[in-house]
Amino acid sequence: MKAAYIERTGPPEVIQYGELAEPRPEGSQVLVRAEAVAVNPIDTYLRSGIIPAPLPIPYIIGSDLAGKVVAVGPEARRFGPGDRVWCTNQGFFGCQGTFAELVAVEEPWLHPIPDNVEARAAAAMALVGVTAHLGLFREAGLGRGETLMVNGGAGGVGSAVVQMAKIVGARVITTAGSPAKAEICRKLGADEVILYREEDVAGRVRELAPEGVQVWFETLREPPLEMSVPLLAPRGRMLIMAGREARPSLPIGPFYTRDCRLLGFAMFNASVEQMRRAADDINKWMAEGRLRANIGLELSLAEAARAHQLQEESTLGGSGTIHGKIILTVP
């Protein structure tokens, strides 16, 4: 089978595209023929070695996948050949990733794709959708009528946050780096969009939410806590899901005197049951047309190295050239 893989960590150029042995499903594994996969920042961190991790060699990169079941192991019960499925949270803890024509996935991590949802959309929504859902509902308990602020509403996680918050009846403020990205945010449902390159973000948030925001979903790798904490409402909740090396200053006074909470979480720590609850809502909302994948660029699996380069430039380099998700189609 064709796969995108590495034999050592390093820059995007270490990614190879070629033939590897086909996996065989064992135990409760399900063999999936991939139709689309998605690129995530975490994929580039593992490939580069920024995050040291045990990796099988050769290591197939990638964590998200959407495709069709072709075979199942003897202990698999939920899915059978022909079923359309998606998954995320692959490629961690010494396991192979998803950037291949055939991928063996433990059945509990797989979720059905609704009949009216394309594989490319399911792949694009996988990691970012689960991340947004865990943060908004498991951690912050976002409710109807609350005001939410999320940085980067046209990005991968940000675009999912905007839509899910609107689905449950919240008011959404977000930021964008250009008028074109601001328009994307509005189409996704954002009530207010701040052009962060031209406007004073803190000043605009104060104008738009004079009593503070109830939930602040931070997507930046360098969270500006000195700015954002004073903008929280009493009992406000701030979500942190990025920035492994960040060491920001936390303004203690305005934080504890208003009973605020700082909630850190990582998607890959979620249990199978927590993932499934998120996936059930994601599938329902996508089938209803209320949750849409925000795809910024579509390439082929053979272009995995280029995709990683673009993702790295956007995430680490701050290029801002990619909005939404980079999707790779699998031949």
CSV table of C-alpha atoms in Angstrom, one decimal:
chain,number,residue,atom,x,y,z
A,1,MET,CA,0.0,0.0,0.0
A,2,LYS,CA,1.0,3.6,-0.4
A,3,ALA,CA,1.8,5.6,2.7
A,4,ALA,CA,3.4,8.8,3.9
A,5,TYR,CA,5.9,7.9,6.6
A,6,ILE,CA,9.2,8.9,8.3
A,7,GLU,CA,12.2,6.8,9.3
A,8,ARG,CA,13.6,9.6,11.5
A,9,THR,CA,12.3,12.8,13.0
A,10,GLY,CA,13.2,16.1,11.3
A,11,PRO,CA,11.9,18.8,8.9
A,12,PRO,CA,9.1,18.1,6.4
A,13,GLU,CA,11.6,16.8,3.9
A,14,VAL,CA,12.0,13.6,6.0
A,15,ILE,CA,8.5,12.5,5.0
A,16,GLN,CA,8.6,9.7,2.4
A,17,TYR,CA,5.8,8.6,0.1
A,18,GLY,CA,6.0,5.0,-1.0
A,19,GLU,CA,5.1,1.4,-0.4
A,20,LEU,CA,4.7,-0.2,3.0
A,21,ALA,CA,3.3,-3.6,4.0
A,22,GLU,CA,-0.5,-3.7,4.4
A,23,PRO,CA,-1.7,-4.1,7.9
A,24,ARG,CA,-4.0,-6.9,9.0
A,25,PRO,CA,-6.8,-6.3,11.5
A,26,GLU,CA,-6.3,-8.2,14.8
A,27,GLY,CA,-8.5,-8.5,17.8
A,28,SER,CA,-10.9,-5.6,17.8
A,29,GLN,CA,-9.2,-3.8,15.1
A,30,VAL,CA,-11.0,-2.5,11.9
A,31,LEU,CA,-9.2,-2.2,8.6
A,32,VAL,CA,-10.2,1.1,6.9
A,33,ARG,CA,-9.4,2.1,3.4
A,34,ALA,CA,-8.7,5.8,3.8
A,35,GLU,CA,-10.4,8.3,1.5
A,36,ALA,CA,-9.3,11.5,3.2
A,37,VAL,CA,-7.0,12.5,6.0
A,38,ALA,CA,-6.4,15.9,7.7
A,39,VAL,CA,-3.2,17.7,8.8
A,40,ASN,CA,-3.0,19.0,12.4
A,41,PRO,CA,-0.3,20.9,14.2
A,42,ILE,CA,0.3,17.9,16.6
A,43,ASP,CA,1.3,15.9,13.5
A,44,THR,CA,4.1,18.3,12.7
A,45,TYR,CA,5.3,18.3,16.3
A,46,LEU,CA,5.6,14.5,16.3
A,47,ARG,CA,7.2,14.4,12.9
A,48,SER,CA,9.8,17.1,13.8
A,49,GLY,CA,10.6,15.7,17.2
A,50,ILE,CA,9.5,18.9,19.0
A,51,ILE,CA,7.4,16.5,21.1
A,52,PRO,CA,9.6,13.5,22.0
A,53,ALA,CA,7.5,10.4,21.6
A,54,PRO,CA,8.1,6.7,21.1
A,55,LEU,CA,7.5,6.1,17.4
A,56,PRO,CA,7.5,2.8,15.4
A,57,ILE,CA,10.0,2.9,12.5
A,58,PRO,CA,8.9,3.4,9.8
A,59,TYR,CA,6.2,5.7,11.4
A,60,ILE,CA,3.1,6.5,9.4
A,61,ILE,CA,2.2,10.1,10.2
A,62,GLY,CA,-1.2,11.6,10.8
A,63,SER,CA,-4.0,11.4,13.4
A,64,ASP,CA,-7.3,11.9,11.5
A,65,LEU,CA,-9.0,9.7,8.9
A,66,ALA,CA,-12.3,9.1,7.0
A,67,GLY,CA,-12.9,6.2,4.8
A,68,LYS,CA,-14.6,2.8,4.4
A,69,VAL,CA,-14.3,-0.5,6.3
A,70,VAL,CA,-12.8,-3.3,4.2
A,71,ALA,CA,-12.2,-6.0,6.9
A,72,VAL,CA,-12.5,-6.5,10.7
A,73,GLY,CA,-10.7,-8.4,13.3
A,74,PRO,CA,-12.4,-11.4,15.0
A,75,GLU,CA,-13.4,-9.3,18.1
A,76,ALA,CA,-14.8,-6.3,16.2
A,77,ARG,CA,-18.6,-6.0,16.7
A,78,ARG,CA,-19.8,-2.5,15.8
A,79,PHE,CA,-18.7,-2.1,12.2
A,80,GLY,CA,-18.5,-4.3,9.1
A,81,PRO,CA,-17.2,-4.2,5.5
A,82,GLY,CA,-18.7,-1.3,3.6
A,83,ASP,CA,-19.4,0.9,6.6
A,84,ARG,CA,-18.2,4.5,6.3
A,85,VAL,CA,-16.2,5.7,9.4
A,86,TRP,CA,-14.0,8.4,10.7
A,87,CYS,CA,-11.6,8.7,13.6
A,88,THR,CA,-9.0,10.9,15.3
A,89,ASN,CA,-6.5,10.4,18.1
A,90,GLN,CA,-4.4,8.0,16.1
A,91,GLY,CA,-0.6,8.0,15.8
A,92,PHE,CA,0.1,8.5,19.5
A,93,PHE,CA,1.6,6.3,22.2
A,94,GLY,CA,3.7,4.2,19.9
A,95,CYS,CA,0.9,3.5,17.4
A,96,GLN,CA,0.9,4.1,13.6
A,97,GLY,CA,-0.9,7.1,12.1
A,98,THR,CA,-3.4,7.5,9.4
A,99,PHE,CA,-1.6,8.8,6.2
A,100,ALA,CA,-1.9,5.5,4.3
A,101,GLU,CA,-4.3,3.7,1.9
A,102,LEU,CA,-5.1,1.1,4.6
A,103,VAL,CA,-5.2,1.8,8.3
A,104,ALA,CA,-5.9,-0.6,11.2
A,105,VAL,CA,-7.8,1.2,13.9
A,106,GLU,CA,-9.1,-0.1,17.3
A,107,GLU,CA,-12.8,-0.3,16.9
A,108,PRO,CA,-13.8,1.9,19.9
A,109,TRP,CA,-12.1,4.9,18.4
A,110,LEU,CA,-14.1,4.7,15.2
A,111,HIS,CA,-17.3,6.7,14.5
A,112,PRO,CA,-19.9,6.3,11.7
A,113,ILE,CA,-20.1,8.9,8.9
A,114,PRO,CA,-23.6,10.1,8.3
A,115,ASP,CA,-25.0,9.3,4.8
A,116,ASN,CA,-25.1,12.9,3.7
A,117,VAL,CA,-21.6,13.8,4.9
A,118,GLU,CA,-18.6,13.6,2.6
A,119,ALA,CA,-15.4,11.8,3.8
A,120,ARG,CA,-13.3,14.9,3.3
A,121,ALA,CA,-15.7,16.9,5.6
A,122,ALA,CA,-15.6,14.1,8.2
A,123,ALA,CA,-11.8,14.1,8.2
A,124,ALA,CA,-11.6,17.8,8.4
A,125,MET,CA,-13.9,18.0,11.4
A,126,ALA,CA,-12.3,15.1,13.3
A,127,LEU,CA,-9.7,16.4,15.7
A,128,VAL,CA,-10.8,20.0,15.7
A,129,GLY,CA,-14.4,19.1,16.2
A,130,VAL,CA,-13.7,16.8,19.2
A,131,THR,CA,-11.3,19.4,20.6
A,132,ALA,CA,-13.9,22.2,20.4
A,133,HIS,CA,-16.6,19.9,21.9
A,134,LEU,CA,-14.5,18.8,24.8
A,135,GLY,CA,-13.5,22.3,25.7
A,136,LEU,CA,-16.9,24.0,25.3
A,137,PHE,CA,-19.0,21.4,27.0
A,138,ARG,CA,-17.0,18.9,29.1
A,139,GLU,CA,-14.7,21.6,30.5
A,140,ALA,CA,-16.5,25.0,30.3
A,141,GLY,CA,-20.1,23.9,30.3
A,142,LEU,CA,-21.0,26.7,27.8
A,143,GLY,CA,-24.7,27.5,28.0
A,144,ARG,CA,-27.4,29.4,26.1
A,145,GLY,CA,-27.1,33.2,26.4
A,146,GLU,CA,-23.5,33.2,27.5
A,147,THR,CA,-20.9,35.2,25.6
A,148,LEU,CA,-17.8,33.4,24.3
A,149,MET,CA,-14.6,34.8,22.9
A,150,VAL,CA,-12.3,32.7,20.7
A,151,ASN,CA,-9.2,33.8,19.0
A,152,GLY,CA,-8.9,32.8,15.3
A,153,GLY,CA,-12.5,32.0,14.2
A,154,ALA,CA,-11.4,31.1,10.7
A,155,GLY,CA,-8.9,28.5,11.9
A,156,GLY,CA,-9.3,24.8,12.4
A,157,VAL,CA,-10.3,24.6,16.0
A,158,GLY,CA,-11.7,28.2,16.0
A,159,SER,CA,-14.1,27.6,13.2
A,160,ALA,CA,-15.5,24.5,15.1
A,161,VAL,CA,-15.8,26.5,18.3
A,162,VAL,CA,-17.7,29.4,16.6
A,163,GLN,CA,-20.3,27.0,15.1
A,164,MET,CA,-20.8,24.8,18.1
A,165,ALA,CA,-21.2,27.8,20.4
A,166,LYS,CA,-23.9,29.2,18.1
A,167,ILE,CA,-25.6,25.8,17.9
A,168,VAL,CA,-26.2,25.9,21.7
A,169,GLY,CA,-27.3,29.5,21.7
A,170,ALA,CA,-24.2,31.4,22.8
A,171,ARG,CA,-23.1,34.9,21.6
A,172,VAL,CA,-19.8,34.6,19.8
A,173,ILE,CA,-17.0,37.2,19.5
A,174,THR,CA,-13.9,36.2,17.5
A,175,THR,CA,-10.8,37.6,15.8
A,176,ALA,CA,-9.6,37.4,12.2
A,177,GLY,CA,-6.4,38.6,10.5
A,178,SER,CA,-8.1,40.0,7.3
A,179,PRO,CA,-11.4,41.1,6.0
A,180,ALA,CA,-11.6,37.9,3.9
A,181,LYS,CA,-11.2,35.7,7.1
A,182,ALA,CA,-13.6,37.9,8.9
A,183,GLU,CA,-16.2,37.2,6.3
A,184,ILE,CA,-15.6,33.4,6.8
A,185,CYS,CA,-16.1,33.9,10.5
A,186,ARG,CA,-19.5,35.7,9.9
A,187,LYS,CA,-20.6,32.9,7.6
A,188,LEU,CA,-19.8,30.4,10.3
A,189,GLY,CA,-22.1,32.3,12.6
A,190,ALA,CA,-19.9,34.7,14.6
A,191,ASP,CA,-21.8,37.7,16.0
A,192,GLU,CA,-18.8,40.0,16.2
A,193,VAL,CA,-15.4,39.8,14.4
A,194,ILE,CA,-12.4,41.9,15.5
A,195,LEU,CA,-9.6,42.5,12.9
A,196,TYR,CA,-6.7,42.0,15.2
A,197,ARG,CA,-4.1,43.5,12.9
A,198,GLU,CA,-6.1,46.8,12.7
A,199,GLU,CA,-8.1,47.0,15.9
A,200,ASP,CA,-7.3,47.0,19.6
A,201,VAL,CA,-8.6,43.6,20.6
A,202,ALA,CA,-8.9,44.3,24.4
A,203,GLY,CA,-10.7,47.6,23.7
A,204,ARG,CA,-13.1,46.1,21.3
A,205,VAL,CA,-14.0,43.2,23.6
A,206,ARG,CA,-14.7,45.6,26.4
A,207,GLU,CA,-17.0,47.5,24.0
A,208,LEU,CA,-18.8,44.4,22.9
A,209,ALA,CA,-19.0,42.7,26.3
A,210,PRO,CA,-18.8,45.5,29.0
A,211,GLU,CA,-19.6,43.0,31.8
A,212,GLY,CA,-17.0,40.5,30.5
A,213,VAL,CA,-17.1,37.2,28.6
A,214,GLN,CA,-18.3,34.0,30.3
A,215,VAL,CA,-16.0,31.7,28.3
A,216,TRP,CA,-12.7,32.5,26.6
A,217,PHE,CA,-11.5,29.7,24.3
A,218,GLU,CA,-7.8,30.4,23.7
A,219,THR,CA,-6.2,28.9,20.6
A,220,LEU,CA,-3.0,30.9,20.5
A,221,ARG,CA,0.3,29.1,21.4
A,222,GLU,CA,1.3,32.2,23.4
A,223,PRO,CA,-1.8,33.0,25.5
A,224,PRO,CA,-1.9,36.8,26.3
A,225,LEU,CA,-3.3,36.3,29.8
A,226,GLU,CA,-2.4,39.8,30.9
A,227,MET,CA,-4.8,41.1,28.3
A,228,SER,CA,-7.5,38.4,28.4
A,229,VAL,CA,-8.0,37.6,32.1
A,230,PRO,CA,-9.3,41.2,33.0
A,231,LEU,CA,-11.9,40.7,30.2
A,232,LEU,CA,-13.5,37.7,31.8
A,233,ALA,CA,-16.9,38.1,33.5
A,234,PRO,CA,-17.3,37.1,37.2
A,235,ARG,CA,-17.0,33.3,37.3
A,236,GLY,CA,-15.6,33.4,33.8
A,237,ARG,CA,-13.9,30.3,32.4
A,238,MET,CA,-10.7,30.4,30.3
A,239,LEU,CA,-9.8,27.3,28.1
A,240,ILE,CA,-6.1,26.6,27.2
A,241,MET,CA,-5.4,23.9,24.7
A,242,ALA,CA,-2.1,24.9,23.1
A,243,GLY,CA,1.3,26.4,24.0
A,244,ARG,CA,3.5,23.6,25.4
A,245,GLU,CA,6.5,26.0,25.8
A,246,ALA,CA,4.5,29.1,26.8
A,247,ARG,CA,5.2,30.6,30.2
A,248,PRO,CA,2.8,33.7,30.3
A,249,SER,CA,2.3,35.9,33.2
A,250,LEU,CA,-1.0,35.4,35.0
A,251,PRO,CA,-2.6,38.5,36.6
A,252,ILE,CA,-3.7,37.0,39.9
A,253,GLY,CA,-5.7,39.9,41.3
A,254,PRO,CA,-8.4,40.1,38.6
A,255,PHE,CA,-8.4,36.3,38.4
A,256,TYR,CA,-9.2,35.1,41.9
A,257,THR,CA,-11.2,38.1,43.1
A,258,ARG,CA,-13.9,37.4,40.4
A,259,ASP,CA,-13.9,33.6,41.0
A,260,CYS,CA,-12.5,32.8,37.5
A,261,ARG,CA,-11.3,29.4,36.4
A,262,LEU,CA,-8.4,28.4,34.1
A,263,LEU,CA,-9.0,25.1,32.4
A,264,GLY,CA,-6.3,23.3,30.5
A,265,PHE,CA,-7.1,20.2,28.5
A,266,ALA,CA,-5.6,18.0,25.7
A,267,MET,CA,-7.8,16.2,23.3
A,268,PHE,CA,-5.7,13.0,23.3
A,269,ASN,CA,-6.3,12.5,27.0
A,270,ALA,CA,-10.0,12.0,26.5
A,271,SER,CA,-11.5,8.6,27.1
A,272,VAL,CA,-13.3,6.5,24.5
A,273,GLU,CA,-16.7,7.4,26.0
A,274,GLN,CA,-15.9,11.1,26.1
A,275,MET,CA,-14.8,10.9,22.4
A,276,ARG,CA,-18.0,9.1,21.5
A,277,ARG,CA,-20.2,11.7,23.2
A,278,ALA,CA,-18.4,14.4,21.2
A,279,ALA,CA,-18.6,12.4,18.0
A,280,ASP,CA,-22.4,11.8,18.4
A,281,ASP,CA,-23.1,15.5,18.5
A,282,ILE,CA,-20.6,16.2,15.7
A,283,ASN,CA,-22.3,13.6,13.5
A,284,LYS,CA,-25.8,14.9,14.3
A,285,TRP,CA,-24.9,18.5,13.6
A,286,MET,CA,-23.1,17.8,10.4
A,287,ALA,CA,-26.0,15.6,9.1
A,288,GLU,CA,-28.4,18.5,9.9
A,289,GLY,CA,-26.1,21.0,8.1
A,290,ARG,CA,-25.5,23.1,11.2
A,291,LEU,CA,-21.8,22.2,11.5
A,292,ARG,CA,-19.6,22.5,8.4
A,293,ALA,CA,-16.0,21.6,7.8
A,294,ASN,CA,-13.8,24.6,7.2
A,295,ILE,CA,-11.4,23.3,4.5
A,296,GLY,CA,-8.7,25.7,3.5
A,297,LEU,CA,-6.6,23.6,1.1
A,298,GLU,CA,-6.9,20.1,-0.5
A,299,LEU,CA,-3.9,18.2,-1.7
A,300,SER,CA,-3.1,14.5,-2.4
A,301,LEU,CA,-1.5,12.1,0.0
A,302,ALA,CA,1.6,12.1,-2.1
A,303,GLU,CA,2.0,15.8,-1.2
A,304,ALA,CA,2.2,15.1,2.6
A,305,ALA,CA,5.6,16.8,2.9
A,306,ARG,CA,4.2,20.0,1.3
A,307,ALA,CA,1.2,19.9,3.5
A,308,HIS,CA,3.4,19.6,6.6
A,309,GLN,CA,5.5,22.5,5.4
A,310,LEU,CA,2.4,24.7,4.9
A,311,GLN,CA,1.0,23.7,8.3
A,312,GLU,CA,4.3,24.5,10.0
A,313,GLU,CA,4.6,27.8,8.4
A,314,SER,CA,1.1,28.7,9.5
A,315,THR,CA,1.3,27.4,13.1
A,316,LEU,CA,4.9,28.1,14.0
A,317,GLY,CA,5.8,30.8,11.5
A,318,GLY,CA,2.6,32.7,11.8
A,319,SER,CA,2.2,33.1,8.0
A,320,GLY,CA,-1.6,33.2,8.2
A,321,THR,CA,-1.7,31.9,4.6
A,322,ILE,CA,-3.9,28.9,5.5
A,323,HIS,CA,-7.3,29.2,7.0
A,324,GLY,CA,-9.2,26.1,8.1
A,325,LYS,CA,-7.9,22.6,7.5
A,326,ILE,CA,-5.5,21.1,5.1
A,327,ILE,CA,-7.0,17.9,3.7
A,328,LEU,CA,-5.3,15.1,1.7
A,329,THR,CA,-7.2,12.9,-0.5
A,330,VAL,CA,-6.1,9.2,-0.7
A,331,PRO,CA,-6.1,7.5,-4.2
